[in-house]
Amino acid sequence: ADIAKMSFEEALNELQALVRALEKGESKLDEAVQFYERGAALKRHCEAKLRDAQEKVAKIVIGADGSVGSEPADLG
């Protein structure tokens, strides 16, 4: 499947399945390398999705004058 079109949850589920397959140690070397490469791409995709979501989250702040605004949330 095209990783760029995957939701965060789809990519994470596939990444977890690849990790389980690699942990079993039953894959041939070529297959294990392919799993690792796809896993790395899935990890990057998940990280990008999380960054995008974090940027959209804002916290509401009330100014000294009582005005209401928002600023990026510090989730890290």
mmCIF file of C-alpha atoms in Angstrom, residues 25-72:
data_model
loop_
_atom_site.group_PDB
_atom_site.id
_atom_site.type_symbol
_atom_site.label_atom_id
_atom_site.label_comp_id
_atom_site.label_asym_id
_atom_site.label_seq_id
_atom_site.Cartn_x
_atom_site.Cartn_y
_atom_site.Cartn_z
ATOM 1 C CA GLY A 25 13.697 -13.903 13.234
ATOM 2 C CA GLU A 26 12.182 -16.299 10.706
ATOM 3 C CA SER A 27 12.541 -14.049 7.661
ATOM 4 C CA LYS A 28 15.188 -14.494 5.010
ATOM 5 C CA LEU A 29 17.806 -11.743 4.939
ATOM 6 C CA ASP A 30 16.437 -10.029 1.812
ATOM 7 C CA GLU A 31 12.909 -10.074 3.230
ATOM 8 C CA ALA A 32 14.122 -8.747 6.601
ATOM 9 C CA VAL A 33 15.902 -5.861 4.857
ATOM 10 C CA GLN A 34 12.714 -5.029 2.937
ATOM 11 C CA PHE A 35 10.718 -5.137 6.187
ATOM 12 C CA TYR A 36 13.233 -2.834 7.863
ATOM 13 C CA GLU A 37 13.184 -0.340 4.972
ATOM 14 C CA ARG A 38 9.387 -0.255 4.865
ATOM 15 C CA GLY A 39 9.292 0.013 8.648
ATOM 16 C CA ALA A 40 11.610 3.018 8.542
ATOM 17 C CA ALA A 41 9.346 4.691 5.956
ATOM 18 C CA LEU A 42 6.264 3.914 8.067
ATOM 19 C CA LYS A 43 7.971 5.379 11.145
ATOM 20 C CA ARG A 44 8.773 8.608 9.276
ATOM 21 C CA HIS A 45 5.165 8.792 8.074
ATOM 22 C CA CYS A 46 3.814 8.316 11.610
ATOM 23 C CA GLU A 47 6.167 10.974 12.973
ATOM 24 C CA ALA A 48 5.048 13.422 10.277
ATOM 25 C CA LYS A 49 1.390 12.749 11.060
ATOM 26 C CA LEU A 50 2.042 13.359 14.759
ATOM 27 C CA ARG A 51 3.895 16.622 14.019
ATOM 28 C CA ASP A 52 0.991 17.791 11.852
ATOM 29 C CA ALA A 53 -1.500 16.989 14.595
ATOM 30 C CA GLN A 54 0.638 18.724 17.213
ATOM 31 C CA GLU A 55 0.788 21.883 15.113
ATOM 32 C CA LYS A 56 -3.006 21.935 14.890
ATOM 33 C CA VAL A 57 -3.461 21.666 18.628
ATOM 34 C CA ALA A 58 -3.557 25.035 20.333
ATOM 35 C CA LYS A 59 -4.130 26.049 23.896
ATOM 36 C CA ILE A 60 -6.468 28.847 24.810
ATOM 37 C CA VAL A 61 -4.881 31.731 26.677
ATOM 38 C CA ILE A 62 -6.433 34.691 28.416
ATOM 39 C CA GLY A 63 -4.467 37.904 28.200
ATOM 40 C CA ALA A 64 -3.922 40.344 31.076
ATOM 41 C CA ASP A 65 -6.608 42.574 29.544
ATOM 42 C CA GLY A 66 -9.109 39.690 29.466
ATOM 43 C CA SER A 67 -8.752 39.063 25.748
ATOM 44 C CA VAL A 68 -8.944 35.464 24.589
ATOM 45 C CA GLY A 69 -6.477 34.036 22.113
ATOM 46 C CA SER A 70 -4.590 30.893 21.341
ATOM 47 C CA GLU A 71 -1.009 29.791 20.980
ATOM 48 C CA PRO A 72 0.627 26.543 19.946
#
